[in-house]
Amino acid sequence: MTCSNAEFAGSPIYICLAQQRWTHVHSFDQRFNERSGSSLSRMSTPLLRRFQCGRVAACRVLRRLSCPTVAPARPTPMFTPSIISSNMATGTIEVSKQRFEELLESEVVHFARALRPHPMTLQQILHLQDAKSLREFLLEELPIRYARRVQLIESLSRWSDFPHMRVIRSLYFDAFRKLRAVPPEEEERFRSMLQDIKRRNANMLFHVMRGVRTMRAKHALSEEQVNRFLDEFLTARIGTDILSSQYLAITKPDSPTSVVTPDCDPVDVVRTAAGDAATLCRHHYGWSPPIDIVDVGQVRFPFIKQYLNYIMFELIKNSLRAVVERYGSREAAEAYPIRVVVCGDDDTIVLRVSDCGGGIPLDDMDQVWSYLYTTAKPACEDVSSASDSDDDDNDSDDDRGIAPLAGFGCGLPLSRNYACYVGGWLELHSIPEYGTDTYLYLNRAGNVEEAMPIDIDAHLPIRGAFPRAA
């Protein structure tokens, strides 16, 4: 359904039954199979079924709402719609803004519970080059993924008691609302909307880390619940970010034709990440230990440079800090450079980061993958000291200035999420009182489907009542 008032300002709101898009999905499926040679037949079948069924259900809703004299089988006073007028000839009903919000809430539940996202591979994303087909696909796919994100937040006990969690829920619900209101033929409006969603969600990591730390401090979540939630939440963000970025890339003049680099040079990415990490280290400590990069075999593979850069930046940054704090001076650290080795075979790319920074105590090894573990003062404490008094609509920019060298507690687990998302993995081995070796393994062919949690533990709302922020 769409709304004729794009800004949703004032009341009443006009709700229209939008033309179902199953033909577009079928067209996308057919063109994609012809281009990539891979099968996405599972994509079209459920979409066809659900929208054919959805059309019948929508007609039933129209008939019931436009005939208030017919009593429903069971009274549902909380759902009594405030109908102002209806026009069966045009398929349009005029309802109140409150009713419109309730319908959107019910749609979020349906999309999150009854529909399933479609896992993609990097190779498939690389071949999504037709803007029209991709736009039609995203108008079906992104609402499902955002609805599941909303439900994931609502699965947390007492989530609505915490301002940052209400902000996150509001941002994703707003993204869902906007996507459901965009007709597939409005290319410029869709592109601008994607840009706006990415801009508003740019600081999501800060919000979610503050939110869960506050919930943990108030004993609303256990550490295990925090780690499980953040793993699912942050992994889900990767997929929507990649798909949105792919569309923006192929529709921007004089830009790369894909967010995926088909022949990514990992050594080049490592050099960039090492330079950035060394600059940050010099900013905080006044000097930086040496970094040696060894290229074995000059491997290339399809990957997203932004994510590889993030992983390598985090690993090298951790090693630099360990060496600096262990040896204390440039002269003492000269004999102990950080060493990065890049190699691979036909199936796997391997990157190893080694340092002599003293290692990690073996008793702490199980904690290094926790989002709540950090050996430094949590960096988000300074910027979230007023979190309990934040306004619900606060989505201001919080990542201004120079980044801290450590303290967010999410560098290693988030790096592992990026690796696992595309079929790789991250391992960390510590030699106490000597140093640490970190191994990053990545799929070279780019043919592994994205990691995607399927089940959501959020409770279904009782009839006529939807969860809302306080």
mmCIF file of N, CA and C in Angstrom, residues 238-355:
data_model
loop_
_atom_site.group_PDB
_atom_site.id
_atom_site.type_symbol
_atom_site.label_atom_id
_atom_site.label_comp_id
_atom_site.label_asym_id
_atom_site.label_seq_id
_atom_site.Cartn_x
_atom_site.Cartn_y
_atom_site.Cartn_z
ATOM 1 N N ILE A 238 24.929 -5.461 7.500
ATOM 2 C CA ILE A 238 25.876 -5.578 6.385
ATOM 3 C C ILE A 238 25.131 -5.801 5.078
ATOM 4 N N GLY A 239 24.140 -6.701 5.091
ATOM 5 C CA GLY A 239 23.423 -7.023 3.861
ATOM 6 C C GLY A 239 22.671 -5.844 3.274
ATOM 7 N N THR A 240 21.931 -5.108 4.116
ATOM 8 C CA THR A 240 21.188 -3.957 3.605
ATOM 9 C C THR A 240 22.133 -2.870 3.109
ATOM 10 N N ASP A 241 23.262 -2.715 3.783
ATOM 11 C CA ASP A 241 24.234 -1.711 3.356
ATOM 12 C C ASP A 241 24.833 -2.065 1.989
ATOM 13 N N ILE A 242 25.153 -3.341 1.784
ATOM 14 C CA ILE A 242 25.730 -3.758 0.508
ATOM 15 C C ILE A 242 24.734 -3.564 -0.630
ATOM 16 N N LEU A 243 23.491 -4.004 -0.436
ATOM 17 C CA LEU A 243 22.493 -3.895 -1.502
ATOM 18 C C LEU A 243 22.190 -2.435 -1.823
ATOM 19 N N SER A 244 22.038 -1.613 -0.802
ATOM 20 C CA SER A 244 21.778 -0.191 -1.048
ATOM 21 C C SER A 244 22.959 0.467 -1.754
ATOM 22 N N SER A 245 24.174 0.152 -1.303
ATOM 23 C CA SER A 245 25.364 0.740 -1.917
ATOM 24 C C SER A 245 25.538 0.287 -3.356
ATOM 25 N N GLN A 246 25.134 -0.945 -3.664
ATOM 26 C CA GLN A 246 25.226 -1.430 -5.037
ATOM 27 C C GLN A 246 24.343 -0.604 -5.964
ATOM 28 N N TYR A 247 23.123 -0.316 -5.529
ATOM 29 C CA TYR A 247 22.232 0.483 -6.376
ATOM 30 C C TYR A 247 22.775 1.898 -6.537
ATOM 31 N N LEU A 248 23.247 2.497 -5.462
ATOM 32 C CA LEU A 248 23.777 3.854 -5.559
ATOM 33 C C LEU A 248 25.023 3.901 -6.444
ATOM 34 N N ALA A 249 25.808 2.824 -6.439
ATOM 35 C CA ALA A 249 27.029 2.792 -7.256
ATOM 36 C C ALA A 249 26.703 2.722 -8.744
ATOM 37 N N ILE A 250 25.753 1.860 -9.119
ATOM 38 C CA ILE A 250 25.478 1.680 -10.554
ATOM 39 C C ILE A 250 24.649 2.819 -11.128
ATOM 40 N N THR A 251 24.052 3.650 -10.281
ATOM 41 C CA THR A 251 23.251 4.771 -10.782
ATOM 42 C C THR A 251 23.961 6.111 -10.641
ATOM 43 N N LYS A 252 25.199 6.094 -10.180
ATOM 44 C CA LYS A 252 25.961 7.340 -10.056
ATOM 45 C C LYS A 252 26.901 7.482 -11.249
ATOM 46 N N PRO A 253 26.801 8.591 -11.976
ATOM 47 C CA PRO A 253 27.687 8.774 -13.134
ATOM 48 C C PRO A 253 29.156 8.808 -12.724
ATOM 49 N N ASP A 254 29.998 8.253 -13.583
ATOM 50 C CA ASP A 254 31.455 8.277 -13.386
ATOM 51 C C ASP A 254 31.874 7.668 -12.050
ATOM 52 N N SER A 255 31.210 6.582 -11.654
ATOM 53 C CA SER A 255 31.558 5.892 -10.411
ATOM 54 C C SER A 255 31.786 4.418 -10.723
ATOM 55 N N PRO A 256 32.384 3.659 -9.802
ATOM 56 C CA PRO A 256 32.539 2.212 -10.026
ATOM 57 C C PRO A 256 31.182 1.571 -10.317
ATOM 58 N N THR A 257 31.194 0.533 -11.138
ATOM 59 C CA THR A 257 29.944 -0.101 -11.547
ATOM 60 C C THR A 257 29.420 -1.086 -10.510
ATOM 61 N N SER A 258 30.114 -1.240 -9.408
ATOM 62 C CA SER A 258 29.654 -2.134 -8.350
ATOM 63 C C SER A 258 30.348 -1.777 -7.049
ATOM 64 N N VAL A 259 29.654 -2.055 -5.936
ATOM 65 C CA VAL A 259 30.288 -1.891 -4.630
ATOM 66 C C VAL A 259 31.304 -2.996 -4.394
ATOM 67 N N VAL A 260 31.191 -4.087 -5.156
ATOM 68 C CA VAL A 260 32.135 -5.201 -5.081
ATOM 69 C C VAL A 260 33.246 -4.978 -6.103
ATOM 70 N N THR A 261 34.486 -4.988 -5.656
ATOM 71 C CA THR A 261 35.634 -4.870 -6.562
ATOM 72 C C THR A 261 35.952 -6.252 -7.112
ATOM 73 N N PRO A 262 35.813 -6.465 -8.425
ATOM 74 C CA PRO A 262 35.986 -7.824 -8.975
ATOM 75 C C PRO A 262 37.394 -8.373 -8.830
ATOM 76 N N ASP A 263 38.404 -7.499 -8.854
ATOM 77 C CA ASP A 263 39.794 -7.956 -8.732
ATOM 78 C C ASP A 263 40.485 -7.209 -7.589
ATOM 79 N N CYS A 264 39.903 -7.323 -6.411
ATOM 80 C CA CYS A 264 40.429 -6.622 -5.227
ATOM 81 C C CYS A 264 41.857 -7.070 -4.930
ATOM 82 N N ASP A 265 42.743 -6.106 -4.738
ATOM 83 C CA ASP A 265 44.134 -6.375 -4.381
ATOM 84 C C ASP A 265 44.269 -6.238 -2.862
ATOM 85 N N PRO A 266 44.340 -7.349 -2.123
ATOM 86 C CA PRO A 266 44.390 -7.259 -0.658
ATOM 87 C C PRO A 266 45.627 -6.528 -0.137
ATOM 88 N N VAL A 267 46.745 -6.616 -0.863
ATOM 89 C CA VAL A 267 47.960 -5.937 -0.411
ATOM 90 C C VAL A 267 47.770 -4.429 -0.454
ATOM 91 N N ASP A 268 47.127 -3.943 -1.507
ATOM 92 C CA ASP A 268 46.852 -2.510 -1.606
ATOM 93 C C ASP A 268 45.949 -2.047 -0.468
ATOM 94 N N VAL A 269 44.942 -2.860 -0.136
ATOM 95 C CA VAL A 269 44.044 -2.523 0.976
ATOM 96 C C VAL A 269 44.816 -2.523 2.289
ATOM 97 N N VAL A 270 45.701 -3.506 2.475
ATOM 98 C CA VAL A 270 46.487 -3.593 3.710
ATOM 99 C C VAL A 270 47.392 -2.364 3.852
ATOM 100 N N ARG A 271 48.004 -1.928 2.760
ATOM 101 C CA ARG A 271 48.871 -0.742 2.830
ATOM 102 C C ARG A 271 48.078 0.490 3.269
ATOM 103 N N THR A 272 46.878 0.639 2.719
ATOM 104 C CA THR A 272 46.039 1.777 3.093
ATOM 105 C C THR A 272 45.643 1.698 4.561
ATOM 106 N N ALA A 273 45.206 0.506 4.995
ATOM 107 C CA ALA A 273 44.795 0.334 6.390
ATOM 108 C C ALA A 273 45.964 0.547 7.341
ATOM 109 N N ALA A 274 47.145 0.051 6.960
ATOM 110 C CA ALA A 274 48.334 0.211 7.804
ATOM 111 C C ALA A 274 48.710 1.683 7.934
ATOM 112 N N GLY A 275 48.630 2.419 6.826
ATOM 113 C CA GLY A 275 48.943 3.843 6.875
ATOM 114 C C GLY A 275 47.986 4.606 7.771
ATOM 115 N N ASP A 276 46.691 4.280 7.680
ATOM 116 C CA ASP A 276 45.699 4.953 8.523
ATOM 117 C C ASP A 276 45.902 4.609 9.997
ATOM 118 N N ALA A 277 46.185 3.336 10.275
ATOM 119 C CA ALA A 277 46.390 2.926 11.668
ATOM 120 C C ALA A 277 47.648 3.573 12.255
ATOM 121 N N ALA A 278 48.708 3.665 11.458
ATOM 122 C CA ALA A 278 49.940 4.288 11.931
ATOM 123 C C ALA A 278 49.729 5.777 12.206
ATOM 124 N N THR A 279 48.968 6.438 11.339
ATOM 125 C CA THR A 279 48.663 7.858 11.550
ATOM 126 C C THR A 279 47.895 8.055 12.847
ATOM 127 N N LEU A 280 46.919 7.187 13.100
ATOM 128 C CA LEU A 280 46.142 7.284 14.330
ATOM 129 C C LEU A 280 47.012 7.011 15.555
ATOM 130 N N CYS A 281 47.918 6.051 15.421
ATOM 131 C CA CYS A 281 48.830 5.731 16.528
ATOM 132 C C CYS A 281 49.744 6.925 16.841
ATOM 133 N N ARG A 282 50.269 7.561 15.809
ATOM 134 C CA ARG A 282 51.127 8.735 16.024
ATOM 135 C C ARG A 282 50.351 9.871 16.667
ATOM 136 N N HIS A 283 49.070 9.998 16.318
ATOM 137 C CA HIS A 283 48.255 11.063 16.903
ATOM 138 C C HIS A 283 48.114 10.866 18.409
ATOM 139 N N HIS A 284 47.932 9.614 18.851
ATOM 140 C CA HIS A 284 47.694 9.348 20.267
ATOM 141 C C HIS A 284 48.973 9.170 21.074
ATOM 142 N N TYR A 285 50.022 8.607 20.457
ATOM 143 C CA TYR A 285 51.239 8.288 21.214
ATOM 144 C C TYR A 285 52.462 9.094 20.787
ATOM 145 N N GLY A 286 52.363 9.794 19.667
ATOM 146 C CA GLY A 286 53.499 10.574 19.196
ATOM 147 C C GLY A 286 54.432 9.802 18.284
ATOM 148 N N TRP A 287 54.280 8.501 18.190
ATOM 149 C CA TRP A 287 55.115 7.679 17.314
ATOM 150 C C TRP A 287 54.381 6.374 17.006
ATOM 151 N N SER A 288 54.904 5.656 16.019
ATOM 152 C CA SER A 288 54.273 4.403 15.608
ATOM 153 C C SER A 288 55.347 3.366 15.314
ATOM 154 N N PRO A 289 55.144 2.114 15.749
ATOM 155 C CA PRO A 289 56.095 1.051 15.418
ATOM 156 C C PRO A 289 56.111 0.783 13.911
ATOM 157 N N PRO A 290 57.186 0.185 13.387
ATOM 158 C CA PRO A 290 57.250 -0.148 11.960
ATOM 159 C C PRO A 290 56.274 -1.277 11.600
ATOM 160 N N ILE A 291 55.847 -1.278 10.334
ATOM 161 C CA ILE A 291 54.931 -2.306 9.826
ATOM 162 C C ILE A 291 55.527 -2.889 8.552
ATOM 163 N N ASP A 292 55.745 -4.201 8.529
ATOM 164 C CA ASP A 292 56.244 -4.894 7.342
ATOM 165 C C ASP A 292 55.096 -5.643 6.677
ATOM 166 N N ILE A 293 54.976 -5.475 5.348
ATOM 167 C CA ILE A 293 53.915 -6.149 4.584
ATOM 168 C C ILE A 293 54.567 -7.079 3.573
ATOM 169 N N VAL A 294 54.200 -8.346 3.624
ATOM 170 C CA VAL A 294 54.774 -9.363 2.743
ATOM 171 C C VAL A 294 53.689 -9.869 1.801
ATOM 172 N N ASP A 295 53.938 -9.739 0.500
ATOM 173 C CA ASP A 295 52.990 -10.182 -0.522
ATOM 174 C C ASP A 295 53.490 -11.499 -1.110
ATOM 175 N N VAL A 296 52.720 -12.565 -0.929
ATOM 176 C CA VAL A 296 53.094 -13.877 -1.459
ATOM 177 C C VAL A 296 52.099 -14.265 -2.542
ATOM 178 N N GLY A 297 52.509 -14.187 -3.786
ATOM 179 C CA GLY A 297 51.667 -14.676 -4.867
ATOM 180 C C GLY A 297 50.825 -13.650 -5.584
ATOM 181 N N GLN A 298 50.726 -12.415 -5.083
ATOM 182 C CA GLN A 298 49.945 -11.370 -5.749
ATOM 183 C C GLN A 298 48.530 -11.851 -6.074
ATOM 184 N N VAL A 299 47.784 -12.207 -5.044
ATOM 185 C CA VAL A 299 46.435 -12.755 -5.230
ATOM 186 C C VAL A 299 45.434 -11.634 -5.495
ATOM 187 N N ARG A 300 44.374 -11.968 -6.224
ATOM 188 C CA ARG A 300 43.251 -11.072 -6.492
ATOM 189 C C ARG A 300 41.958 -11.856 -6.276
ATOM 190 N N PHE A 301 40.913 -11.163 -5.843
ATOM 191 C CA PHE A 301 39.637 -11.855 -5.636
ATOM 192 C C PHE A 301 38.520 -10.823 -5.520
ATOM 193 N N PRO A 302 37.255 -11.230 -5.766
ATOM 194 C CA PRO A 302 36.143 -10.282 -5.638
ATOM 195 C C PRO A 302 35.820 -10.029 -4.178
ATOM 196 N N PHE A 303 35.839 -8.766 -3.784
ATOM 197 C CA PHE A 303 35.549 -8.430 -2.392
ATOM 198 C C PHE A 303 35.165 -6.958 -2.305
ATOM 199 N N ILE A 304 34.655 -6.581 -1.134
ATOM 200 C CA ILE A 304 34.286 -5.189 -0.870
ATOM 201 C C ILE A 304 35.430 -4.540 -0.099
ATOM 202 N N LYS A 305 36.132 -3.630 -0.760
ATOM 203 C CA LYS A 305 37.330 -3.034 -0.169
ATOM 204 C C LYS A 305 37.045 -2.369 1.172
ATOM 205 N N GLN A 306 35.898 -1.739 1.278
ATOM 206 C CA GLN A 306 35.559 -1.026 2.517
ATOM 207 C C GLN A 306 35.585 -1.965 3.719
ATOM 208 N N TYR A 307 35.063 -3.178 3.553
ATOM 209 C CA TYR A 307 35.005 -4.115 4.672
ATOM 210 C C TYR A 307 36.368 -4.727 4.964
ATOM 211 N N LEU A 308 37.123 -5.043 3.928
ATOM 212 C CA LEU A 308 38.469 -5.565 4.150
ATOM 213 C C LEU A 308 39.342 -4.511 4.817
ATOM 214 N N ASN A 309 39.178 -3.269 4.414
ATOM 215 C CA ASN A 309 39.934 -2.177 5.035
ATOM 216 C C ASN A 309 39.593 -2.059 6.511
ATOM 217 N N TYR A 310 38.310 -2.179 6.847
ATOM 218 C CA TYR A 310 37.905 -2.085 8.252
ATOM 219 C C TYR A 310 38.561 -3.185 9.076
ATOM 220 N N ILE A 311 38.507 -4.431 8.574
ATOM 221 C CA ILE A 311 39.070 -5.558 9.317
ATOM 222 C C ILE A 311 40.564 -5.365 9.547
ATOM 223 N N MET A 312 41.293 -5.057 8.460
ATOM 224 C CA MET A 312 42.745 -4.943 8.581
ATOM 225 C C MET A 312 43.145 -3.740 9.419
ATOM 226 N N PHE A 313 42.400 -2.650 9.320
ATOM 227 C CA PHE A 313 42.665 -1.482 10.164
ATOM 228 C C PHE A 313 42.538 -1.849 11.636
ATOM 229 N N GLU A 314 41.491 -2.588 11.994
ATOM 230 C CA GLU A 314 41.286 -2.973 13.392
ATOM 231 C C GLU A 314 42.403 -3.890 13.882
ATOM 232 N N LEU A 315 42.779 -4.881 13.067
ATOM 233 C CA LEU A 315 43.813 -5.828 13.492
ATOM 234 C C LEU A 315 45.163 -5.139 13.646
ATOM 235 N N ILE A 316 45.538 -4.301 12.678
ATOM 236 C CA ILE A 316 46.829 -3.606 12.757
ATOM 237 C C ILE A 316 46.824 -2.587 13.887
ATOM 238 N N LYS A 317 45.712 -1.907 14.069
ATOM 239 C CA LYS A 317 45.605 -0.927 15.150
ATOM 240 C C LYS A 317 45.801 -1.593 16.514
ATOM 241 N N ASN A 318 45.197 -2.769 16.706
ATOM 242 C CA ASN A 318 45.372 -3.483 17.974
ATOM 243 C C ASN A 318 46.833 -3.866 18.197
ATOM 244 N N SER A 319 47.499 -4.307 17.131
ATOM 245 C CA SER A 319 48.908 -4.692 17.257
ATOM 246 C C SER A 319 49.790 -3.486 17.556
ATOM 247 N N LEU A 320 49.538 -2.367 16.897
ATOM 248 C CA LEU A 320 50.312 -1.155 17.159
ATOM 249 C C LEU A 320 50.189 -0.729 18.621
ATOM 250 N N ARG A 321 48.975 -0.738 19.133
ATOM 251 C CA ARG A 321 48.772 -0.336 20.532
ATOM 252 C C ARG A 321 49.503 -1.277 21.482
ATOM 253 N N ALA A 322 49.445 -2.597 21.198
ATOM 254 C CA ALA A 322 50.109 -3.564 22.072
ATOM 255 C C ALA A 322 51.618 -3.352 22.110
ATOM 256 N N VAL A 323 52.205 -3.110 20.938
ATOM 257 C CA VAL A 323 53.662 -2.919 20.872
ATOM 258 C C VAL A 323 54.059 -1.610 21.546
ATOM 259 N N VAL A 324 53.318 -0.545 21.289
ATOM 260 C CA VAL A 324 53.633 0.751 21.899
ATOM 261 C C VAL A 324 53.589 0.661 23.418
ATOM 262 N N GLU A 325 52.551 0.030 23.959
ATOM 263 C CA GLU A 325 52.402 -0.015 25.410
ATOM 264 C C GLU A 325 53.363 -1.017 26.056
ATOM 265 N N ARG A 326 53.863 -1.975 25.274
ATOM 266 C CA ARG A 326 54.811 -2.937 25.839
ATOM 267 C C ARG A 326 56.230 -2.370 25.896
ATOM 268 N N TYR A 327 56.644 -1.663 24.826
ATOM 269 C CA TYR A 327 58.044 -1.226 24.747
ATOM 270 C C TYR A 327 58.228 0.238 25.107
ATOM 271 N N GLY A 328 57.224 1.065 24.947
ATOM 272 C CA GLY A 328 57.276 2.419 25.472
ATOM 273 C C GLY A 328 58.030 3.447 24.663
ATOM 274 N N SER A 329 58.915 3.039 23.729
ATOM 275 C CA SER A 329 59.674 4.029 22.955
ATOM 276 C C SER A 329 59.906 3.510 21.539
ATOM 277 N N ARG A 330 60.113 4.455 20.629
ATOM 278 C CA ARG A 330 60.354 4.094 19.241
ATOM 279 C C ARG A 330 61.608 3.236 19.096
ATOM 280 N N GLU A 331 62.651 3.601 19.829
ATOM 281 C CA GLU A 331 63.918 2.891 19.706
ATOM 282 C C GLU A 331 63.786 1.430 20.148
ATOM 283 N N ALA A 332 63.071 1.199 21.247
ATOM 284 C CA ALA A 332 62.915 -0.168 21.752
ATOM 285 C C ALA A 332 62.037 -1.009 20.837
ATOM 286 N N ALA A 333 61.077 -0.368 20.162
ATOM 287 C CA ALA A 333 60.135 -1.101 19.320
ATOM 288 C C ALA A 333 60.654 -1.342 17.912
ATOM 289 N N GLU A 334 61.779 -0.697 17.525
ATOM 290 C CA GLU A 334 62.284 -0.843 16.164
ATOM 291 C C GLU A 334 62.600 -2.294 15.819
ATOM 292 N N ALA A 335 63.009 -3.067 16.784
ATOM 293 C CA ALA A 335 63.374 -4.462 16.532
ATOM 294 C C ALA A 335 62.164 -5.390 16.519
ATOM 295 N N TYR A 336 60.963 -4.829 16.757
ATOM 296 C CA TYR A 336 59.763 -5.674 16.829
ATOM 297 C C TYR A 336 58.653 -5.123 15.930
ATOM 298 N N PRO A 337 58.824 -5.136 14.629
ATOM 299 C CA PRO A 337 57.804 -4.594 13.727
ATOM 300 C C PRO A 337 56.559 -5.483 13.680
ATOM 301 N N ILE A 338 55.423 -4.855 13.382
ATOM 302 C CA ILE A 338 54.208 -5.632 13.076
ATOM 303 C C ILE A 338 54.398 -6.213 11.682
ATOM 304 N N ARG A 339 54.080 -7.467 11.521
ATOM 305 C CA ARG A 339 54.311 -8.150 10.249
ATOM 306 C C ARG A 339 52.970 -8.640 9.686
ATOM 307 N N VAL A 340 52.669 -8.237 8.438
ATOM 308 C CA VAL A 340 51.429 -8.652 7.768
ATOM 309 C C VAL A 340 51.802 -9.476 6.539
ATOM 310 N N VAL A 341 51.270 -10.704 6.458
ATOM 311 C CA VAL A 341 51.533 -11.594 5.341
ATOM 312 C C VAL A 341 50.222 -11.826 4.583
ATOM 313 N N VAL A 342 50.285 -11.689 3.253
ATOM 314 C CA VAL A 342 49.110 -11.904 2.395
ATOM 315 C C VAL A 342 49.430 -13.022 1.412
ATOM 316 N N CYS A 343 48.617 -14.066 1.410
ATOM 317 C CA CYS A 343 48.850 -15.186 0.497
ATOM 318 C C CYS A 343 47.524 -15.883 0.218
ATOM 319 N N GLY A 344 47.539 -16.961 -0.547
ATOM 320 C CA GLY A 344 46.309 -17.680 -0.822
ATOM 321 C C GLY A 344 46.480 -18.738 -1.885
ATOM 322 N N ASP A 345 45.474 -19.626 -1.988
ATOM 323 C CA ASP A 345 45.444 -20.628 -3.052
ATOM 324 C C ASP A 345 44.210 -20.376 -3.909
ATOM 325 N N ASP A 346 43.761 -21.389 -4.635
ATOM 326 C CA ASP A 346 42.637 -21.200 -5.545
ATOM 327 C C ASP A 346 41.313 -20.976 -4.823
ATOM 328 N N ASP A 347 41.220 -21.378 -3.564
ATOM 329 C CA ASP A 347 39.950 -21.309 -2.849
ATOM 330 C C ASP A 347 39.913 -20.254 -1.750
ATOM 331 N N THR A 348 41.050 -19.961 -1.154
ATOM 332 C CA THR A 348 41.053 -19.138 0.060
ATOM 333 C C THR A 348 42.161 -18.099 0.032
ATOM 334 N N ILE A 349 41.836 -16.907 0.497
ATOM 335 C CA ILE A 349 42.820 -15.845 0.728
ATOM 336 C C ILE A 349 43.097 -15.803 2.224
ATOM 337 N N VAL A 350 44.379 -15.749 2.589
ATOM 338 C CA VAL A 350 44.761 -15.729 4.003
ATOM 339 C C VAL A 350 45.606 -14.484 4.273
ATOM 340 N N LEU A 351 45.240 -13.764 5.324
ATOM 341 C CA LEU A 351 46.016 -12.616 5.783
ATOM 342 C C LEU A 351 46.359 -12.830 7.248
ATOM 343 N N ARG A 352 47.633 -12.717 7.584
ATOM 344 C CA ARG A 352 48.079 -12.899 8.959
ATOM 345 C C ARG A 352 48.725 -11.617 9.479
ATOM 346 N N VAL A 353 48.322 -11.207 10.678
ATOM 347 C CA VAL A 353 48.916 -10.052 11.351
ATOM 348 C C VAL A 353 49.605 -10.556 12.609
ATOM 349 N N SER A 354 50.917 -10.344 12.707
ATOM 350 C CA SER A 354 51.702 -10.828 13.842
ATOM 351 C C SER A 354 52.356 -9.655 14.558
ATOM 352 N N ASP A 355 52.391 -9.728 15.884
ATOM 353 C CA ASP A 355 53.068 -8.694 16.662
ATOM 354 C C ASP A 355 53.769 -9.320 17.852
#
